[in-house]
Short mmCIF file of N, CA and C in Angstrom, two decimals:
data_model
loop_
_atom_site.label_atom_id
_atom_site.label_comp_id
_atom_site.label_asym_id
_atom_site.label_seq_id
_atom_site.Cartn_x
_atom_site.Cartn_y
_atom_site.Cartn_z
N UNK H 27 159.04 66.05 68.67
CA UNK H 27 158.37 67.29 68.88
C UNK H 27 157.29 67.55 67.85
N UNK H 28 157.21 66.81 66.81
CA UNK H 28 156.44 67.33 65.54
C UNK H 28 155.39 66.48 66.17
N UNK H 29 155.05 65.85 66.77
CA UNK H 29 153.33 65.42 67.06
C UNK H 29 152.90 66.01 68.42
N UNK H 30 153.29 67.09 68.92
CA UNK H 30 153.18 67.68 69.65
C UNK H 30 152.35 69.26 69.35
N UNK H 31 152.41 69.77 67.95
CA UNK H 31 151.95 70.67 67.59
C UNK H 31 150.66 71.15 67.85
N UNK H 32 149.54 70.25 67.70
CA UNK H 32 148.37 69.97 67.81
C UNK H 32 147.31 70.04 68.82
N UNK H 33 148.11 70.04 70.17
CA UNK H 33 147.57 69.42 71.21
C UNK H 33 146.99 71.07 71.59
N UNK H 34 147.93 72.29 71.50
CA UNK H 34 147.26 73.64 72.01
C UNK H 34 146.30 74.32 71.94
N UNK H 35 145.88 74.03 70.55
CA UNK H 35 144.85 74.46 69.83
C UNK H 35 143.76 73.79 70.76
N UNK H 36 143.80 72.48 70.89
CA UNK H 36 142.06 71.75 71.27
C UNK H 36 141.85 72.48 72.96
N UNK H 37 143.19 72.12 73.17
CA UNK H 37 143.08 72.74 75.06
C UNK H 37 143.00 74.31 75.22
N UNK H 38 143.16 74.90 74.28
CA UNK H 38 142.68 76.30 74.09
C UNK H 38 140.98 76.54 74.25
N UNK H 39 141.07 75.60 73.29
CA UNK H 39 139.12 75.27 72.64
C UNK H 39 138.32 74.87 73.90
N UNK H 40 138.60 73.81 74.56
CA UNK H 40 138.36 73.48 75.63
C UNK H 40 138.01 74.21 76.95
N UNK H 41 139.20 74.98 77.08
CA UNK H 41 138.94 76.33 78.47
C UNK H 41 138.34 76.93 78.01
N UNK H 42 138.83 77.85 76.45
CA UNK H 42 137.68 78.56 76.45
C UNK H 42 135.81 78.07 76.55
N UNK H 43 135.61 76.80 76.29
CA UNK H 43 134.12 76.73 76.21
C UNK H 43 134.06 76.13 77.52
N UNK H 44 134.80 76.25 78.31
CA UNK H 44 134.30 75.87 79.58
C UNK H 44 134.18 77.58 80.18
N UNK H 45 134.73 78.05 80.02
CA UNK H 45 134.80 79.55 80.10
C UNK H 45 133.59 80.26 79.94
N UNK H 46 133.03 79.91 78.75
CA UNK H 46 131.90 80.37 78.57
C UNK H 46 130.79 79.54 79.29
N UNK H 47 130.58 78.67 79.09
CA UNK H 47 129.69 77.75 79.85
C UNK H 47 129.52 78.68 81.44
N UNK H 48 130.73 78.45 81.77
CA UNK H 48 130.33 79.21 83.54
C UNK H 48 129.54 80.82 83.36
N UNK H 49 130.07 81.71 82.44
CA UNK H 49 129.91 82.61 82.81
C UNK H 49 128.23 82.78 81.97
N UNK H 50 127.84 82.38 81.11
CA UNK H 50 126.64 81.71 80.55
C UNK H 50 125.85 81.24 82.18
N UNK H 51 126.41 80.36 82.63
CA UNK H 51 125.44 80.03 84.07
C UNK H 51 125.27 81.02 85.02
N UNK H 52 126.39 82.04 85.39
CA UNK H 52 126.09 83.00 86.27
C UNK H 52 125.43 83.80 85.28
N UNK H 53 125.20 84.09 84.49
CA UNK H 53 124.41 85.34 84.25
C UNK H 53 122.90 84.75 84.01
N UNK H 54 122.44 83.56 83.82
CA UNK H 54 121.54 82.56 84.08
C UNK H 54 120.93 83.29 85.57
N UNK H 55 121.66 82.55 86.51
CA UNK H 55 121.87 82.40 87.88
C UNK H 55 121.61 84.03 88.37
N UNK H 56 121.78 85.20 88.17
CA UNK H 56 121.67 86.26 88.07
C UNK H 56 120.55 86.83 87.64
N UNK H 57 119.97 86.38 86.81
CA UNK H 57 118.95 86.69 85.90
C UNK H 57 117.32 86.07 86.82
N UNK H 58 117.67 84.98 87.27
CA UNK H 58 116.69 84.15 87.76
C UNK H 58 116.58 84.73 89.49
N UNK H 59 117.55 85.03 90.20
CA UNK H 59 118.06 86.16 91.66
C UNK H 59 116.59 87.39 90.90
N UNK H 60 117.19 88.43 89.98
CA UNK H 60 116.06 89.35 89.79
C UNK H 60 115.19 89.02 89.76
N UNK H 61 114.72 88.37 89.13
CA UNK H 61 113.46 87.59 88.86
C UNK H 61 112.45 87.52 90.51
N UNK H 62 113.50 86.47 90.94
CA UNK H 62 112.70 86.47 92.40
C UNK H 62 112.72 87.48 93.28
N UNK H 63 113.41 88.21 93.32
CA UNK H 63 113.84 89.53 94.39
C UNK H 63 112.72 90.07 93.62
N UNK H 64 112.26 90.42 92.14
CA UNK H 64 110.92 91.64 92.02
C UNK H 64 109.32 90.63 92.52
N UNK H 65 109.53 89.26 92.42
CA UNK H 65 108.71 88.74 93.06
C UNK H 65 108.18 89.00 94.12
N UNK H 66 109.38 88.88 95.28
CA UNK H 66 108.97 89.24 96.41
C UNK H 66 108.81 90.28 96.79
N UNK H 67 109.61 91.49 96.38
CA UNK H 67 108.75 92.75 96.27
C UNK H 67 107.21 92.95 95.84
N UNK H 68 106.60 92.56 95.28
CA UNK H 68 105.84 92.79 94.71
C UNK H 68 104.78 91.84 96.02
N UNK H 69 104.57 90.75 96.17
CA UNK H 69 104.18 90.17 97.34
C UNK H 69 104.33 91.00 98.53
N UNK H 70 105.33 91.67 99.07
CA UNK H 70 105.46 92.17 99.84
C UNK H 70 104.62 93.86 99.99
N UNK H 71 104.37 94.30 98.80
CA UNK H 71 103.55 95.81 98.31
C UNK H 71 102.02 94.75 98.46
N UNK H 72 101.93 93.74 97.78
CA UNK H 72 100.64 92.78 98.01
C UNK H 72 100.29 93.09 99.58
N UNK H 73 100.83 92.56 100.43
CA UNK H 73 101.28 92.52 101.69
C UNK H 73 100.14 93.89 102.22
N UNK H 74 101.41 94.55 102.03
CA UNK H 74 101.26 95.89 102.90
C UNK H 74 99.66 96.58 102.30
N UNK H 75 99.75 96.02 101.07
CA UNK H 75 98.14 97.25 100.85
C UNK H 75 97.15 96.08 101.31
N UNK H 76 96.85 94.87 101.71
CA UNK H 76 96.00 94.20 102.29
C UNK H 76 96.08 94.85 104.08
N UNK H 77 96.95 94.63 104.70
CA UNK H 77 97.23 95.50 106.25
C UNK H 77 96.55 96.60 105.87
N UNK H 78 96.74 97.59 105.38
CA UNK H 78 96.46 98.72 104.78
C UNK H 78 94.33 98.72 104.62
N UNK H 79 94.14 97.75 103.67
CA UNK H 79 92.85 98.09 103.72
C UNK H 79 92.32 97.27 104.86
N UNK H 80 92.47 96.32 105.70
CA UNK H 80 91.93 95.94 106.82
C UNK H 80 91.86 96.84 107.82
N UNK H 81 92.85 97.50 107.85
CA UNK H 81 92.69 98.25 109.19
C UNK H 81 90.95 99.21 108.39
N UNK H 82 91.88 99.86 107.46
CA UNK H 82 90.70 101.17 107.02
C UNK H 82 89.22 100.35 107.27
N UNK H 83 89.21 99.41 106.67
CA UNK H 83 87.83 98.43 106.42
C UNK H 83 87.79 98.46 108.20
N UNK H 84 88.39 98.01 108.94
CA UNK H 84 88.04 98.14 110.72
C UNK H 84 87.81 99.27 110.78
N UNK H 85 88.33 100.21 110.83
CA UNK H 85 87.87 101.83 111.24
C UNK H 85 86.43 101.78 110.37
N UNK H 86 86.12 101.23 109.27
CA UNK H 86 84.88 101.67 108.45
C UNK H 86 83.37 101.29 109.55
N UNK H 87 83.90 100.04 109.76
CA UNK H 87 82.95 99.10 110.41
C UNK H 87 82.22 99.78 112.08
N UNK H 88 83.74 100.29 112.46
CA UNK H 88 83.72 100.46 114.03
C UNK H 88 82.73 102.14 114.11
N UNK H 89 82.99 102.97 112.63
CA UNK H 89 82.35 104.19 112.31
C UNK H 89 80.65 103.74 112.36
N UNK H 90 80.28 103.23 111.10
CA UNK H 90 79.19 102.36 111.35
C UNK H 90 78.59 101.67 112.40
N UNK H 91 78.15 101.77 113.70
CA UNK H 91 77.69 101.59 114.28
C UNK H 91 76.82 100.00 114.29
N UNK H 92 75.46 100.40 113.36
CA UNK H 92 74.47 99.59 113.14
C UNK H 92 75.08 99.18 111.69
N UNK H 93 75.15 98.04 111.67
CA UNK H 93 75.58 97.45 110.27
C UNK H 93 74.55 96.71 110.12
N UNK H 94 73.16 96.90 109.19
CA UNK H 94 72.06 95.88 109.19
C UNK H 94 72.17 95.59 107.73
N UNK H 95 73.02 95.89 106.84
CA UNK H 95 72.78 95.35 105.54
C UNK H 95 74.23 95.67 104.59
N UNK H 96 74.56 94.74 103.46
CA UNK H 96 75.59 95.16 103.04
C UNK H 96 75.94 96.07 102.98
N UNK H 97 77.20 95.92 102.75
CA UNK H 97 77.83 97.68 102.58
C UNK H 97 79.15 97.47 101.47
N UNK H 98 79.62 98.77 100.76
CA UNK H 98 80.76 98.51 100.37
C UNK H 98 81.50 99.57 100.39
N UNK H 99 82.75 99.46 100.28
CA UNK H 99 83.78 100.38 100.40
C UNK H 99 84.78 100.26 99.21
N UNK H 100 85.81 101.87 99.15
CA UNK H 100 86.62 101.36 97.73
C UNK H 100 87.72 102.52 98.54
N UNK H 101 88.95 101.94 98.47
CA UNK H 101 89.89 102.80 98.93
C UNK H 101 90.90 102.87 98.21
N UNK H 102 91.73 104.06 97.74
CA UNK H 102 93.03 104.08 96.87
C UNK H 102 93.95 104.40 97.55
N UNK H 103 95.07 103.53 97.56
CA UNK H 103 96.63 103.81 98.24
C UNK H 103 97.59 104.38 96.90
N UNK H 104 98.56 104.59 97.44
CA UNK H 104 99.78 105.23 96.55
C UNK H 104 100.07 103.88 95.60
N UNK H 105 100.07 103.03 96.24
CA UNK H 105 100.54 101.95 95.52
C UNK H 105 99.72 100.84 94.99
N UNK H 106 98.42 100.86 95.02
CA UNK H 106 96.62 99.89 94.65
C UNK H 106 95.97 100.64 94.95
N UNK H 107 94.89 99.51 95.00
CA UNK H 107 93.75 99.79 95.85
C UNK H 107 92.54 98.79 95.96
N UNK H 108 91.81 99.09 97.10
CA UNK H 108 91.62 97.83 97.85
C UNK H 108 89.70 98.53 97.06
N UNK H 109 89.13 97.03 97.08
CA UNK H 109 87.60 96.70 96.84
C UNK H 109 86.73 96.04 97.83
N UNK H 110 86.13 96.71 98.68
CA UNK H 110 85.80 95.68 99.76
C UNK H 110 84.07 95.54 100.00
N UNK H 111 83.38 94.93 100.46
CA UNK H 111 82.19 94.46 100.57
C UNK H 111 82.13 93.54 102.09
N UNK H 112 80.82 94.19 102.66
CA UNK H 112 80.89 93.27 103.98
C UNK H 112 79.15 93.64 104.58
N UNK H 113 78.98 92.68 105.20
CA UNK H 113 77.39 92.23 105.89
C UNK H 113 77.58 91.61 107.24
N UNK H 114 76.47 92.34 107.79
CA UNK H 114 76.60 91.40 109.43
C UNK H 114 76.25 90.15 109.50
N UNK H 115 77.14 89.57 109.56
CA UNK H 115 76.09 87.58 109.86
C UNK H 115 75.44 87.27 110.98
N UNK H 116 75.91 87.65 112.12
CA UNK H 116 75.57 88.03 113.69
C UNK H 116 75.45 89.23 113.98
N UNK H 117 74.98 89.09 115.53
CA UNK H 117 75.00 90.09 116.33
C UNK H 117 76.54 90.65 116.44
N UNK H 118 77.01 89.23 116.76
CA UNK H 118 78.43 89.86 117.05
C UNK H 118 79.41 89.55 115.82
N UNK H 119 79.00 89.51 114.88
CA UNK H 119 80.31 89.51 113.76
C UNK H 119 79.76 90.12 112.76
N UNK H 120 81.01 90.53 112.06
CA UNK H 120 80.26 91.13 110.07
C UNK H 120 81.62 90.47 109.52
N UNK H 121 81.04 89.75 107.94
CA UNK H 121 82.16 89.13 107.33
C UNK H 121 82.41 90.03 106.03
N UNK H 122 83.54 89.97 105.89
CA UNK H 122 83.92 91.06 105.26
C UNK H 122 84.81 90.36 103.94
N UNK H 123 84.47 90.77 102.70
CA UNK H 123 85.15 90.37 101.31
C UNK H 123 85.95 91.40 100.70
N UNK H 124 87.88 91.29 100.84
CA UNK H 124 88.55 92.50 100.31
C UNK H 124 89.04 91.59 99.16
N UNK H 125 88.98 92.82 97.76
CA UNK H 125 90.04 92.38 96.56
C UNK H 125 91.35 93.71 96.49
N UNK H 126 92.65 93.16 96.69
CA UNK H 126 93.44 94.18 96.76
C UNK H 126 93.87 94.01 95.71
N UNK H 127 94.46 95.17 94.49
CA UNK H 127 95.09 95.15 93.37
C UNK H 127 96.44 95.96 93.09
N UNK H 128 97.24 95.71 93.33
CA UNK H 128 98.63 96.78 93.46
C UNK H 128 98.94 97.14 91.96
N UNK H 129 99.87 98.55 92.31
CA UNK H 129 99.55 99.39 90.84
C UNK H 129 100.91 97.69 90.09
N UNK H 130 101.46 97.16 90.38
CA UNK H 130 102.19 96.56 89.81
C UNK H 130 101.44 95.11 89.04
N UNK H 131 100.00 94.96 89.33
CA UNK H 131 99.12 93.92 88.88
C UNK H 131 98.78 92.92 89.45
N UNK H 132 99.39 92.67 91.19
CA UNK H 132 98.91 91.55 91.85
C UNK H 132 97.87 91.85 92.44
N UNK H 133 97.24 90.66 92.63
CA UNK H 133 96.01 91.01 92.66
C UNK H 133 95.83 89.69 93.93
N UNK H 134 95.20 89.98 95.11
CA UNK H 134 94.81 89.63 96.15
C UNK H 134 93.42 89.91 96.87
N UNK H 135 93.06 88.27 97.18
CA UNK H 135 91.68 88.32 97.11
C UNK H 135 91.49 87.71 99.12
N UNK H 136 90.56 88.38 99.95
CA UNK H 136 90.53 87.64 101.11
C UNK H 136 89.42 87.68 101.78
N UNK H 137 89.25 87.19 102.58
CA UNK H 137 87.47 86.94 103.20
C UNK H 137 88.22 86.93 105.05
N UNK H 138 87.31 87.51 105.61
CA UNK H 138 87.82 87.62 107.12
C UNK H 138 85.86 88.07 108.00
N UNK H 139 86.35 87.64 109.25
CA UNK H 139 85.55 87.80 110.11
C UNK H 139 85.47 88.67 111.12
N UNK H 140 85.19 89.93 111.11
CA UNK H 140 85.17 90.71 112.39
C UNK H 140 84.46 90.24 113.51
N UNK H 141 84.59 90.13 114.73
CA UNK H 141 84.10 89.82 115.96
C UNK H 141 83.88 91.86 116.29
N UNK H 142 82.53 91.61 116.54
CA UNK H 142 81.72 93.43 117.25
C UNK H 142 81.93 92.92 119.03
N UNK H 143 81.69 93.93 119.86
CA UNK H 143 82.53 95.19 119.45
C UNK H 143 84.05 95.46 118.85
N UNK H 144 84.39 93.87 119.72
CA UNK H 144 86.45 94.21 119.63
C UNK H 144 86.91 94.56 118.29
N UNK H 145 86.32 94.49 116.93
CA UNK H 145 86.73 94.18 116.09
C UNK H 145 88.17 93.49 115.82
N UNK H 146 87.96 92.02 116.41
CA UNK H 146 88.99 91.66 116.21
C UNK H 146 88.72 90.28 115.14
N UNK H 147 89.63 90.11 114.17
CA UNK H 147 89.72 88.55 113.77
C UNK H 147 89.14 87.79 114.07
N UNK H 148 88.72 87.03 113.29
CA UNK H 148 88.38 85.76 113.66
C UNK H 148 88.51 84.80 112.93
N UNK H 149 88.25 84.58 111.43
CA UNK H 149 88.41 83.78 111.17
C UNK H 149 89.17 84.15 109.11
N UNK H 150 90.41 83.95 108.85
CA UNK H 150 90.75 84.33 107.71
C UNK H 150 91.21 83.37 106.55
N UNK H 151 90.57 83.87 105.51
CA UNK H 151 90.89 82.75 103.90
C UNK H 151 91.35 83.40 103.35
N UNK H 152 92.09 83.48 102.44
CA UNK H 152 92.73 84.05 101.23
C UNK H 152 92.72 83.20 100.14
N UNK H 153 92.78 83.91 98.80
CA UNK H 153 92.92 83.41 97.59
C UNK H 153 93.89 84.45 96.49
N UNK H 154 94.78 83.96 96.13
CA UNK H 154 96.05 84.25 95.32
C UNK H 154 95.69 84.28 94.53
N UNK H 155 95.38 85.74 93.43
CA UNK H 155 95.35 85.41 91.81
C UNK H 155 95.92 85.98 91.17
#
């Protein structure tokens, strides 16, 4: 029995640092979950104030009638606000340059093509910064 004394102590030592190890990884693992969940929030407020100034930027365009030379627009939402600039290239289109900036700091940049009268789409780029 006397070389038996010894052995509790290390297997004590053992669970416990395996013990810690796991719970060290979930709060890791936890930490990195927030992380992405305010990401995508934040993409998603990106999101919505780009919808947001396209439409307004369509209503701007469709108000405007005769579009013969640049124009620009600046709109504030609850949550950004959008920078936009646009010129007729055609008869039937005006291309239009929005920078959206949400009060949280993303910042979204996009270029699109109105087709006159429908104002519809036509052709869209974006750039992520």
């Amino acid at each position: 029995m006397g070389r038996q004394d010894g052995v509790i102590f290390p297997l004590v030592a053992v669970v416990a640092l395996l013990l810690a190890f796991f719970m060290t990884n979930a709060a890791l693992l936890y930490e990195a979950e927030q992380q992405a969940a305010h990401a995508v929030r934040q993409a998603a407020e990106a999101d919505e104030l780009v919808q947001m100034a396209v439409f307004d930027v369509k209503e701007q365009i469709a108000a405007t009638a005769a579009v013969t030379t640049k124009q620009e627009g600046k709109w504030t939402y609850p949550r950004g606000e959008a920078v936009c600039r646009w010129q007729k290239e055609t008869e039937a289109s005006v291309r239009v340059f929005l920078t959206v900036r949400s009060a949280a700091g993303l910042q979204r940049t996009v270029a699109f093509t109105v087709a006159l009268p429908s104002l519809d789409i036509t052709e869209w780029t974006e750039q992520n910064g």
